[in-house]
């Protein structure tokens, strides 16, 4: 009984600490983080615009930005780990007159453009993650075993993988984009990752917690991993990953929770609300009602065939 009362008091103290941290946040830095988030959304809209235009279906930046925002709303409002959001983007591109093959290809190019900057972010976070793994003998063994198994599978499947890639290359000849548009897409994806890392640093600074670029990159990767958990908007999974990452780098539980709350209000709350408005402006409910289920199946089949 006494333990239960003590635990309850500890929780109340933590909540009061979080409230105090939120009350003393530096508002100009929070506003700056909000502005950075808006810039990141426009950058992503430009990435979609550039890819779709390279495929032969030019659209205005305002339309692709709205389409991306609408996809964010669908992704955050449903437990789809991203597939629902991308299927809705394809449906909305179709409504803008983009043929299904081009709309689906644009989704593939946009996602592929994220690979190089994500690889850089992973490389930045590797020292911190390796340090964390070294603290646990079990984690070290499991990580080493996973790497060895992954390399063995890749080696055994190399011939089939090579043939599969060659087949895709042949079948998608009419849907290729040039090196310049591809480079611009990678550049936009890189800028979007820079914005995410910078925004986390700014939000943490608003609560007096200094983060280095490497530390922010590590928290970003932890959040991305949490995003694969199929909950609505990955609520809970991403938040827990962010709190754990911030505490790993010296933040108190109160500061970590406050930083996570503000960061998620910006990246999840504001973006989702803006996405709902974008979906309404695009007439998306009517469009998606008839197409989204079918498009999810189409996208899933095309992704599996890649």
Tab-separated table of C-alpha atoms in Angstrom:
chain	number	residue	atom	x	y	z
A	1	UNK	CA	0.000	0.000	0.000
A	2	UNK	CA	2.759	2.445	0.970
A	3	UNK	CA	4.625	1.577	-2.224
A	4	UNK	CA	1.520	2.346	-4.274
A	5	UNK	CA	1.119	5.727	-2.590
A	6	UNK	CA	4.820	6.473	-3.110
A	7	UNK	CA	4.612	5.573	-6.794
A	8	UNK	CA	1.579	7.800	-7.227
A	9	UNK	CA	3.360	10.712	-5.582
A	10	UNK	CA	6.397	10.144	-7.803
A	11	UNK	CA	4.187	10.255	-10.899
A	12	UNK	CA	2.559	13.473	-9.702
A	13	UNK	CA	5.984	15.017	-9.081
A	14	UNK	CA	7.072	14.054	-12.593
A	15	UNK	CA	3.928	15.534	-14.122
A	16	UNK	CA	4.442	18.751	-12.186
A	17	UNK	CA	8.039	18.826	-13.419
A	18	UNK	CA	6.882	18.396	-17.024
A	19	UNK	CA	4.332	21.169	-16.564
A	20	UNK	CA	6.996	23.443	-15.121
A	21	UNK	CA	9.329	22.724	-18.024
A	22	UNK	CA	6.579	23.500	-20.534
A	23	UNK	CA	5.731	26.736	-18.736
A	24	UNK	CA	9.344	27.920	-18.921
A	25	UNK	CA	10.001	26.950	-22.554
A	26	UNK	CA	11.621	29.654	-24.675
A	27	UNK	CA	8.761	30.636	-26.976
A	28	UNK	CA	10.885	32.189	-29.772
A	29	UNK	CA	12.692	28.870	-30.235
A	30	UNK	CA	9.382	26.987	-30.305
A	31	UNK	CA	8.138	29.375	-33.003
A	32	UNK	CA	11.390	28.823	-34.924
A	33	UNK	CA	10.868	25.049	-34.733
A	34	UNK	CA	7.336	25.508	-36.054
A	35	UNK	CA	8.682	27.574	-38.957
A	36	UNK	CA	11.304	24.908	-39.717
A	37	UNK	CA	8.556	22.297	-39.856
A	38	UNK	CA	6.684	24.405	-42.410
A	39	UNK	CA	9.827	24.761	-44.504
A	40	UNK	CA	10.313	20.993	-44.377
A	41	UNK	CA	6.774	20.408	-45.656
A	42	UNK	CA	7.360	22.730	-48.616
A	43	UNK	CA	10.667	20.978	-49.375
A	44	UNK	CA	8.891	17.619	-49.448
A	45	UNK	CA	6.189	19.080	-51.683
A	46	UNK	CA	8.931	20.222	-54.061
A	47	UNK	CA	10.394	16.714	-54.073
A	48	UNK	CA	7.041	15.279	-55.172
A	49	UNK	CA	6.591	18.068	-57.739
A	50	UNK	CA	10.007	17.480	-59.275
A	51	UNK	CA	9.550	13.723	-59.562
A	52	UNK	CA	6.029	13.934	-60.992
A	53	UNK	CA	7.154	16.577	-63.500
A	54	UNK	CA	10.117	14.423	-64.557
A	55	UNK	CA	7.655	11.615	-65.277
A	56	UNK	CA	5.753	13.903	-67.649
A	57	UNK	CA	2.917	15.232	-65.469
A	58	UNK	CA	3.788	18.753	-64.290
A	59	UNK	CA	1.899	20.059	-61.244
A	60	UNK	CA	2.159	23.258	-59.229
A	61	UNK	CA	4.146	23.219	-55.997
A	62	UNK	CA	1.040	24.280	-54.086
A	63	UNK	CA	-0.819	21.161	-55.285
A	64	UNK	CA	1.944	18.689	-54.471
A	65	UNK	CA	2.426	20.304	-51.049
A	66	UNK	CA	-1.301	19.927	-50.340
A	67	UNK	CA	-1.214	16.325	-51.594
A	68	UNK	CA	1.718	15.511	-49.321
A	69	UNK	CA	-0.042	17.142	-46.349
A	70	UNK	CA	-3.201	15.155	-47.067
A	71	UNK	CA	-1.092	11.987	-47.088
A	72	UNK	CA	0.337	12.950	-43.700
A	73	UNK	CA	-3.198	13.288	-42.339
A	74	UNK	CA	-4.253	9.867	-43.650
A	75	UNK	CA	-1.047	8.262	-42.369
A	76	UNK	CA	-1.414	9.842	-38.917
A	77	UNK	CA	-5.132	9.103	-38.653
A	78	UNK	CA	-4.833	5.397	-39.512
A	79	UNK	CA	-2.611	2.539	-38.228
A	80	UNK	CA	-1.007	1.932	-41.632
A	81	UNK	CA	2.744	2.607	-40.984
A	82	UNK	CA	2.848	4.869	-44.047
A	83	UNK	CA	1.149	2.702	-46.692
A	84	UNK	CA	-2.224	4.413	-46.288
A	85	UNK	CA	-0.622	7.835	-46.593
A	86	UNK	CA	1.216	6.923	-49.786
A	87	UNK	CA	-1.867	5.231	-51.254
A	88	UNK	CA	-3.855	8.404	-50.619
A	89	UNK	CA	-1.139	10.504	-52.277
A	90	UNK	CA	-1.350	8.278	-55.345
A	91	UNK	CA	-5.151	8.622	-55.365
A	92	UNK	CA	-4.898	12.401	-55.131
A	93	UNK	CA	-2.297	12.498	-57.911
A	94	UNK	CA	-4.691	10.458	-60.040
A	95	UNK	CA	-7.380	13.059	-59.341
A	96	UNK	CA	-4.961	15.700	-60.680
A	97	UNK	CA	-4.754	13.812	-63.970
A	98	UNK	CA	-1.548	11.850	-63.336
A	99	UNK	CA	-1.806	8.313	-64.820
A	100	UNK	CA	-1.726	5.483	-62.290
A	101	UNK	CA	1.613	4.125	-63.523
A	102	UNK	CA	3.276	7.536	-63.167
A	103	UNK	CA	1.660	8.203	-59.790
A	104	UNK	CA	2.870	4.846	-58.487
A	105	UNK	CA	6.341	5.384	-59.948
A	106	UNK	CA	6.531	8.811	-58.302
A	107	UNK	CA	5.875	7.160	-54.942
A	108	UNK	CA	8.742	4.731	-55.586
A	109	UNK	CA	11.153	7.493	-56.656
A	110	UNK	CA	10.247	9.710	-53.699
A	111	UNK	CA	10.884	6.864	-51.272
A	112	UNK	CA	14.116	5.805	-53.005
A	113	UNK	CA	15.390	9.381	-52.808
A	114	UNK	CA	15.282	9.075	-49.017
A	115	UNK	CA	17.811	6.232	-48.943
A	116	UNK	CA	21.062	8.268	-49.343
A	117	UNK	CA	20.254	10.883	-46.656
A	118	UNK	CA	18.949	8.185	-44.317
A	119	UNK	CA	22.202	6.289	-44.795
A	120	UNK	CA	24.097	9.427	-43.756
A	121	UNK	CA	21.879	9.872	-40.686
A	122	UNK	CA	22.428	6.220	-39.750
A	123	UNK	CA	26.180	6.698	-40.140
A	124	UNK	CA	26.037	9.773	-37.892
A	125	UNK	CA	24.122	7.861	-35.238
A	126	UNK	CA	26.243	4.692	-35.399
A	127	UNK	CA	28.838	5.712	-32.747
A	128	UNK	CA	26.150	6.501	-30.166
A	129	UNK	CA	24.186	3.339	-30.937
A	130	UNK	CA	27.375	1.240	-30.868
A	131	UNK	CA	28.265	2.720	-27.491
A	132	UNK	CA	24.816	1.812	-26.201
A	133	UNK	CA	25.055	-1.733	-27.572
A	134	UNK	CA	28.491	-2.250	-25.988
A	135	UNK	CA	26.976	-1.658	-22.567
A	136	UNK	CA	24.922	-4.828	-22.909
A	137	UNK	CA	26.613	-8.159	-23.677
A	138	UNK	CA	23.280	-9.633	-24.792
A	139	UNK	CA	22.538	-6.705	-27.110
A	140	UNK	CA	26.017	-7.029	-28.614
A	141	UNK	CA	25.499	-10.727	-29.343
A	142	UNK	CA	22.012	-10.187	-30.800
A	143	UNK	CA	23.185	-7.291	-32.990
A	144	UNK	CA	26.188	-9.243	-34.249
A	145	UNK	CA	24.049	-12.289	-35.008
A	146	UNK	CA	21.490	-10.159	-36.871
A	147	UNK	CA	24.223	-8.582	-39.013
A	148	UNK	CA	25.755	-11.976	-39.853
A	149	UNK	CA	22.362	-13.512	-40.711
A	150	UNK	CA	21.435	-10.505	-42.867
A	151	UNK	CA	24.713	-10.689	-44.785
A	152	UNK	CA	24.313	-14.440	-45.290
A	153	UNK	CA	20.767	-14.041	-46.639
A	154	UNK	CA	21.875	-11.274	-49.008
A	155	UNK	CA	24.758	-13.429	-50.285
A	156	UNK	CA	22.583	-16.513	-50.834
A	157	UNK	CA	19.890	-14.502	-52.628
A	158	UNK	CA	22.254	-12.412	-54.729
A	159	UNK	CA	21.541	-14.148	-58.055
A	160	UNK	CA	17.771	-14.036	-57.658
A	161	UNK	CA	17.982	-10.427	-56.491
A	162	UNK	CA	20.114	-9.477	-59.508
A	163	UNK	CA	17.636	-11.128	-61.875
A	164	UNK	CA	14.720	-9.431	-60.132
A	165	UNK	CA	16.349	-6.011	-60.426
A	166	UNK	CA	17.101	-6.617	-64.112
A	167	UNK	CA	13.465	-7.582	-64.715
A	168	UNK	CA	12.200	-4.437	-63.005
A	169	UNK	CA	14.650	-2.308	-64.971
A	170	UNK	CA	13.329	-3.747	-68.245
A	171	UNK	CA	9.643	-3.394	-67.336
A	172	UNK	CA	9.900	0.189	-66.109
A	173	UNK	CA	11.861	1.698	-68.986
A	174	UNK	CA	9.010	4.103	-69.803
A	175	UNK	CA	8.874	5.326	-66.199
A	176	UNK	CA	12.476	6.355	-65.655
A	177	UNK	CA	13.585	9.856	-64.744
A	178	UNK	CA	16.866	11.508	-65.665
A	179	UNK	CA	19.895	11.964	-63.414
A	180	UNK	CA	19.170	15.666	-62.808
A	181	UNK	CA	15.603	15.172	-61.455
A	182	UNK	CA	16.809	12.207	-59.391
A	183	UNK	CA	19.621	14.308	-57.925
A	184	UNK	CA	17.158	17.109	-57.098
A	185	UNK	CA	14.893	14.608	-55.342
A	186	UNK	CA	17.822	13.329	-53.258
A	187	UNK	CA	18.799	16.926	-52.495
A	188	UNK	CA	15.269	17.707	-51.290
A	189	UNK	CA	15.220	14.532	-49.180
A	190	UNK	CA	18.567	15.527	-47.672
A	191	UNK	CA	17.296	19.016	-46.847
A	192	UNK	CA	14.223	17.450	-45.215
A	193	UNK	CA	16.453	15.314	-42.967
A	194	UNK	CA	18.580	18.359	-42.126
A	195	UNK	CA	15.384	20.199	-41.181
A	196	UNK	CA	14.277	17.348	-38.904
A	197	UNK	CA	17.629	17.221	-37.115
A	198	UNK	CA	17.792	21.019	-36.806
A	199	UNK	CA	14.214	21.207	-35.515
A	200	UNK	CA	14.972	18.687	-32.772
A	201	UNK	CA	18.029	20.686	-31.730
A	202	UNK	CA	15.959	23.893	-31.610
A	203	UNK	CA	13.132	22.310	-29.584
A	204	UNK	CA	15.621	20.822	-27.118
A	205	UNK	CA	17.337	24.208	-26.806
A	206	UNK	CA	13.966	25.750	-25.928
A	207	UNK	CA	14.116	23.668	-22.740
A	208	UNK	CA	17.790	24.248	-22.033
A	209	UNK	CA	18.936	20.843	-23.309
A	210	UNK	CA	21.892	21.075	-25.731
A	211	UNK	CA	21.950	18.472	-28.511
A	212	UNK	CA	24.733	17.903	-30.999
A	213	UNK	CA	24.031	17.003	-34.618
A	214	UNK	CA	25.106	13.416	-33.914
A	215	UNK	CA	22.808	13.143	-30.906
A	216	UNK	CA	19.858	14.576	-32.820
A	217	UNK	CA	20.562	12.155	-35.678
A	218	UNK	CA	20.495	9.253	-33.218
A	219	UNK	CA	17.144	10.360	-31.806
A	220	UNK	CA	15.855	10.717	-35.376
A	221	UNK	CA	16.781	7.112	-36.168
A	222	UNK	CA	15.175	5.900	-32.930
A	223	UNK	CA	12.007	7.759	-33.898
A	224	UNK	CA	12.035	6.262	-37.401
A	225	UNK	CA	12.286	2.761	-35.927
A	226	UNK	CA	9.405	3.573	-33.584
A	227	UNK	CA	7.399	4.720	-36.592
A	228	UNK	CA	7.216	1.144	-37.887
A	229	UNK	CA	4.952	0.187	-34.983
A	230	UNK	CA	1.421	-0.006	-36.491
A	231	UNK	CA	-0.415	2.372	-34.179
A	232	UNK	CA	-2.413	5.435	-35.206
A	233	UNK	CA	0.254	7.962	-36.133
A	234	UNK	CA	2.772	5.738	-34.286
A	235	UNK	CA	1.620	7.547	-31.136
A	236	UNK	CA	3.434	6.119	-28.137
A	237	UNK	CA	6.105	4.309	-30.132
A	238	UNK	CA	7.811	7.403	-31.552
A	239	UNK	CA	7.240	9.345	-28.336
A	240	UNK	CA	8.817	6.628	-26.203
A	241	UNK	CA	11.781	6.418	-28.558
A	242	UNK	CA	12.316	10.173	-28.366
A	243	UNK	CA	12.123	10.262	-24.566
A	244	UNK	CA	14.563	7.347	-24.323
A	245	UNK	CA	16.976	9.007	-26.750
A	246	UNK	CA	16.877	12.344	-24.946
A	247	UNK	CA	17.470	10.686	-21.574
A	248	UNK	CA	20.328	8.704	-23.115
A	249	UNK	CA	22.023	12.027	-23.851
A	250	UNK	CA	21.558	13.475	-20.394
A	251	UNK	CA	18.100	15.060	-20.316
A	252	UNK	CA	15.999	14.589	-17.199
A	253	UNK	CA	12.760	12.660	-17.584
A	254	UNK	CA	10.789	15.897	-17.147
A	255	UNK	CA	12.788	17.760	-19.797
A	256	UNK	CA	12.720	14.767	-22.161
A	257	UNK	CA	8.943	14.478	-21.840
A	258	UNK	CA	8.446	18.220	-22.377
A	259	UNK	CA	10.711	18.253	-25.449
A	260	UNK	CA	8.877	15.244	-26.864
A	261	UNK	CA	5.469	16.823	-26.257
A	262	UNK	CA	6.381	20.043	-28.059
A	263	UNK	CA	8.225	18.213	-30.839
A	264	UNK	CA	5.288	15.902	-31.468
A	265	UNK	CA	2.728	18.700	-31.274
A	266	UNK	CA	4.636	20.330	-34.127
A	267	UNK	CA	5.477	17.277	-36.250
A	268	UNK	CA	2.293	15.291	-35.522
A	269	UNK	CA	-0.390	17.678	-34.284
A	270	UNK	CA	0.186	20.724	-36.490
A	271	UNK	CA	1.044	18.665	-39.579
A	272	UNK	CA	-2.001	16.420	-39.115
A	273	UNK	CA	-4.312	19.405	-38.678
A	274	UNK	CA	-2.828	21.058	-41.767
A	275	UNK	CA	-3.242	17.759	-43.607
A	276	UNK	CA	-6.934	17.614	-42.730
A	277	UNK	CA	-7.390	21.112	-44.160
A	278	UNK	CA	-5.403	20.134	-47.265
A	279	UNK	CA	-7.539	17.035	-47.771
A	280	UNK	CA	-10.692	19.150	-47.559
A	281	UNK	CA	-9.309	21.692	-50.040
A	282	UNK	CA	-8.483	18.901	-52.482
A	283	UNK	CA	-11.920	17.325	-52.142
A	284	UNK	CA	-10.076	14.301	-50.862
A	285	UNK	CA	-12.824	12.586	-48.900
A	286	UNK	CA	-14.868	12.018	-52.049
A	287	UNK	CA	-11.790	10.953	-54.017
A	288	UNK	CA	-10.335	8.661	-51.391
A	289	UNK	CA	-13.626	6.975	-50.528
A	290	UNK	CA	-13.761	5.345	-53.934
A	291	UNK	CA	-10.075	4.733	-54.537
A	292	UNK	CA	-7.987	4.282	-51.408
A	293	UNK	CA	-8.706	0.612	-50.689
A	294	UNK	CA	-8.044	-0.328	-54.304
A	295	UNK	CA	-4.877	1.761	-54.431
A	296	UNK	CA	-3.494	0.240	-51.240
A	297	UNK	CA	-3.782	-3.177	-52.876
A	298	UNK	CA	-2.160	-1.887	-56.082
A	299	UNK	CA	0.705	-0.209	-54.225
A	300	UNK	CA	1.279	-3.288	-52.069
A	301	UNK	CA	1.469	-5.508	-55.165
A	302	UNK	CA	3.833	-3.126	-56.975
A	303	UNK	CA	6.109	-2.771	-53.959
A	304	UNK	CA	6.226	-6.562	-53.577
A	305	UNK	CA	7.146	-6.891	-57.253
A	306	UNK	CA	10.123	-4.523	-56.885
